[in-house]
Amino acid sequence: MWTSPQALAAILGMALVSFAVKALGLLLANRLPRHGFAAAWLRHVPGAVLASLVAPALATGNPAELIAALATGLVYWRSRSLLLAMALGVLTVYLARLALAG
Amino acid sequence: MAWAMQTTLSNGTRFADQFFAGARACIPVVLSVAAYGMVWGVLARGAGLSQLEVLLMSGLVFAGSAQFVALDLWTATPATLPIGPLILAALVINLRYLLLTATLRPLFRPDQTGRGALMMGIVSDETWAMTMLEMQQGRGTIAFLLGGGVLAYVCWLLTTLLGFMLGSAIADPATYGLDFAFTATFLVLLLGMWKGKADLLPWAVAALSATIASHLVPGNWYVLIGGLAGSLAGAIADSVRHVD
């Protein structure tokens, strides 16, 4: 079976709303003032969004993730390399889970 | 005429340079995209999607978290497919993109935003974050965003298909700690954005409210809630201190 009209409708609908939301963000931002409070707010959005993506994953209270997060941060601070920090973070979480499980 | 050609040529070269710089810079974050793509492909097969449907959904929807939730709602028999709930779920889960693409405004002149809006379909969390980091260091261009975006798009398409074809031959990424790649990526990108003590309050407010929201509200509303709370706290703090 290739696909069905129902599946096609669902996928096209999902695609449309996903694109609309992404496009709308930029279009709305273009109407915001470029100075003052709105501009300051927009400047703080990236950091706040990234902090919101990371914090709940680390706050689950799992020590392996906390140790790995610390290692990731440390490696990035010393090396300024995203790839290296990520690789060692993944390795640390792998080893920490083995150690903590055993 | 000669100088006009010269400008076009150098503009073209500059675009290509930036495009490939964006793609190159996004290689580490795209590895995380690839890991998730494989997992999604495996799960999509289990949920009863056909190969064509996998290709269509990854190619047209191109939104990881929305696609994962869609699998929970998907049914193998077309007659029972919940079309409305699937579309609504995609809308709700992607609402955070309102915040993400809003911050890309500085890349476009005010008269360019119409065309820019058409490019926003290629934006994903990972390549957005990479472009933000680039912009914060005084660089960052449309071409950089597109370079990373195209790489992530191609990678998502290929790895979801690969996951679908290999099926359960692929191990759960958590076995090798690969699920941590997502957290590690965004943690590093966050650290890279540190500019000074003024970031402490908005980040702390964002982290705290996102963590609380993740416990109280189902789904990924916590990104939007934390992002809004943190950025508003930062803007209020700025206006109290009279910085602009």
PDB file of C-alpha atoms in Angstrom, chain A:
ATOM      1  CA  MET A   1       0.000   0.000   0.000  1.00  0.00           C
ATOM      2  CA  TRP A   2       1.370   3.414  -1.011  1.00  0.00           C
ATOM      3  CA  THR A   3      -0.857   5.787   0.866  1.00  0.00           C
ATOM      4  CA  SER A   4      -4.489   6.769   1.390  1.00  0.00           C
ATOM      5  CA  PRO A   5      -6.450  10.008   0.862  1.00  0.00           C
ATOM      6  CA  GLN A   6      -6.884  10.241   4.646  1.00  0.00           C
ATOM      7  CA  ALA A   7      -3.153   9.926   5.327  1.00  0.00           C
ATOM      8  CA  LEU A   8      -2.407  12.428   2.576  1.00  0.00           C
ATOM      9  CA  ALA A   9      -4.889  14.924   4.066  1.00  0.00           C
ATOM     10  CA  ALA A  10      -3.371  14.517   7.532  1.00  0.00           C
ATOM     11  CA  ILE A  11       0.205  14.964   6.280  1.00  0.00           C
ATOM     12  CA  LEU A  12      -0.655  17.987   4.128  1.00  0.00           C
ATOM     13  CA  GLY A  13      -2.585  19.557   7.020  1.00  0.00           C
ATOM     14  CA  MET A  14       0.320  18.981   9.404  1.00  0.00           C
ATOM     15  CA  ALA A  15       2.747  20.438   6.860  1.00  0.00           C
ATOM     16  CA  LEU A  16       0.568  23.527   6.356  1.00  0.00           C
ATOM     17  CA  VAL A  17       0.196  24.393  10.060  1.00  0.00           C
ATOM     18  CA  SER A  18       3.894  23.709  10.752  1.00  0.00           C
ATOM     19  CA  PHE A  19       4.962  26.042   7.960  1.00  0.00           C
ATOM     20  CA  ALA A  20       2.367  28.681   8.923  1.00  0.00           C
ATOM     21  CA  VAL A  21       3.611  28.861  12.519  1.00  0.00           C
ATOM     22  CA  LYS A  22       7.254  29.167  11.420  1.00  0.00           C
ATOM     23  CA  ALA A  23       6.455  31.884   8.864  1.00  0.00           C
ATOM     24  CA  LEU A  24       4.166  33.759  11.263  1.00  0.00           C
ATOM     25  CA  GLY A  25       6.906  34.130  13.896  1.00  0.00           C
ATOM     26  CA  LEU A  26       9.087  36.142  11.518  1.00  0.00           C
ATOM     27  CA  LEU A  27       6.159  38.132  10.083  1.00  0.00           C
ATOM     28  CA  LEU A  28       4.895  39.105  13.561  1.00  0.00           C
ATOM     29  CA  ALA A  29       8.405  40.023  14.721  1.00  0.00           C
ATOM     30  CA  ASN A  30       8.735  42.342  11.728  1.00  0.00           C
ATOM     31  CA  ARG A  31       5.814  44.381  13.073  1.00  0.00           C
ATOM     32  CA  LEU A  32       7.372  44.761  16.524  1.00  0.00           C
ATOM     33  CA  PRO A  33       9.202  47.993  17.380  1.00  0.00           C
ATOM     34  CA  ARG A  34      12.958  47.825  16.810  1.00  0.00           C
ATOM     35  CA  HIS A  35      13.782  49.704  20.012  1.00  0.00           C
ATOM     36  CA  GLY A  36      12.747  49.670  23.632  1.00  0.00           C
ATOM     37  CA  PHE A  37      10.970  46.898  25.488  1.00  0.00           C
ATOM     38  CA  ALA A  38       9.952  44.746  22.500  1.00  0.00           C
ATOM     39  CA  ALA A  39      13.504  44.739  21.125  1.00  0.00           C
ATOM     40  CA  ALA A  40      14.948  43.895  24.545  1.00  0.00           C
ATOM     41  CA  TRP A  41      12.421  41.076  24.903  1.00  0.00           C
ATOM     42  CA  LEU A  42      13.336  39.616  21.495  1.00  0.00           C
ATOM     43  CA  ARG A  43      17.035  39.800  22.404  1.00  0.00           C
ATOM     44  CA  HIS A  44      16.432  37.639  25.480  1.00  0.00           C
ATOM     45  CA  VAL A  45      14.347  34.984  23.680  1.00  0.00           C
ATOM     46  CA  PRO A  46      17.169  32.748  22.339  1.00  0.00           C
ATOM     47  CA  GLY A  47      18.863  32.214  25.714  1.00  0.00           C
ATOM     48  CA  ALA A  48      15.523  31.698  27.469  1.00  0.00           C
ATOM     49  CA  VAL A  49      14.364  29.132  24.875  1.00  0.00           C
ATOM     50  CA  LEU A  50      17.660  27.204  25.074  1.00  0.00           C
ATOM     51  CA  ALA A  51      17.569  27.226  28.894  1.00  0.00           C
ATOM     52  CA  SER A  52      13.983  25.906  28.708  1.00  0.00           C
ATOM     53  CA  LEU A  53      15.017  23.109  26.328  1.00  0.00           C
ATOM     54  CA  VAL A  54      17.862  21.970  28.584  1.00  0.00           C
ATOM     55  CA  ALA A  55      16.693  22.487  32.190  1.00  0.00           C
ATOM     56  CA  PRO A  56      13.811  19.964  32.404  1.00  0.00           C
ATOM     57  CA  ALA A  57      16.019  17.205  30.939  1.00  0.00           C
ATOM     58  CA  LEU A  58      18.643  17.829  33.634  1.00  0.00           C
ATOM     59  CA  ALA A  59      16.181  18.362  36.487  1.00  0.00           C
ATOM     60  CA  THR A  60      14.829  14.808  36.329  1.00  0.00           C
ATOM     61  CA  GLY A  61      17.207  14.067  39.216  1.00  0.00           C
ATOM     62  CA  ASN A  62      19.140  11.403  37.324  1.00  0.00           C
ATOM     63  CA  PRO A  63      22.791  11.670  38.486  1.00  0.00           C
ATOM     64  CA  ALA A  64      24.223  10.205  35.243  1.00  0.00           C
ATOM     65  CA  GLU A  65      22.788  13.100  33.218  1.00  0.00           C
ATOM     66  CA  LEU A  66      23.996  15.691  35.744  1.00  0.00           C
ATOM     67  CA  ILE A  67      27.551  14.312  35.708  1.00  0.00           C
ATOM     68  CA  ALA A  68      27.504  14.218  31.892  1.00  0.00           C
ATOM     69  CA  ALA A  69      26.151  17.780  31.714  1.00  0.00           C
ATOM     70  CA  LEU A  70      28.980  18.945  33.969  1.00  0.00           C
ATOM     71  CA  ALA A  71      31.534  17.138  31.779  1.00  0.00           C
ATOM     72  CA  THR A  72      29.993  18.593  28.606  1.00  0.00           C
ATOM     73  CA  GLY A  73      30.134  22.132  30.012  1.00  0.00           C
ATOM     74  CA  LEU A  74      33.700  21.707  31.230  1.00  0.00           C
ATOM     75  CA  VAL A  75      34.964  20.319  27.921  1.00  0.00           C
ATOM     76  CA  TYR A  76      33.262  23.113  25.983  1.00  0.00           C
ATOM     77  CA  TRP A  77      34.679  25.742  28.336  1.00  0.00           C
ATOM     78  CA  ARG A  78      38.232  24.402  27.851  1.00  0.00           C
ATOM     79  CA  SER A  79      38.069  23.495  24.151  1.00  0.00           C
ATOM     80  CA  ARG A  80      35.324  25.750  22.668  1.00  0.00           C
ATOM     81  CA  SER A  81      34.511  22.775  20.433  1.00  0.00           C
ATOM     82  CA  LEU A  82      30.863  21.797  20.120  1.00  0.00           C
ATOM     83  CA  LEU A  83      31.638  18.436  18.528  1.00  0.00           C
ATOM     84  CA  LEU A  84      34.189  17.444  21.176  1.00  0.00           C
ATOM     85  CA  ALA A  85      31.938  18.550  24.044  1.00  0.00           C
ATOM     86  CA  MET A  86      29.000  16.624  22.589  1.00  0.00           C
ATOM     87  CA  ALA A  87      31.041  13.464  21.964  1.00  0.00           C
ATOM     88  CA  LEU A  88      32.513  13.436  25.471  1.00  0.00           C
ATOM     89  CA  GLY A  89      29.105  14.247  26.967  1.00  0.00           C
ATOM     90  CA  VAL A  90      27.561  11.228  25.252  1.00  0.00           C
ATOM     91  CA  LEU A  91      30.498   9.030  26.295  1.00  0.00           C
ATOM     92  CA  THR A  92      30.217  10.257  29.903  1.00  0.00           C
ATOM     93  CA  VAL A  93      26.490   9.568  30.109  1.00  0.00           C
ATOM     94  CA  TYR A  94      27.099   6.087  28.669  1.00  0.00           C
ATOM     95  CA  LEU A  95      29.832   5.292  31.224  1.00  0.00           C
ATOM     96  CA  ALA A  96      27.989   6.934  34.125  1.00  0.00           C
ATOM     97  CA  ARG A  97      24.858   4.892  33.412  1.00  0.00           C
ATOM     98  CA  LEU A  98      26.941   1.690  33.296  1.00  0.00           C
ATOM     99  CA  ALA A  99      28.703   2.595  36.547  1.00  0.00           C
ATOM    100  CA  LEU A 100      25.534   3.638  38.352  1.00  0.00           C
ATOM    101  CA  ALA A 101      23.574   0.607  37.161  1.00  0.00           C
ATOM    102  CA  GLY A 102      26.314  -1.805  38.219  1.00  0.00           C
TER     103      GLY A 102
END
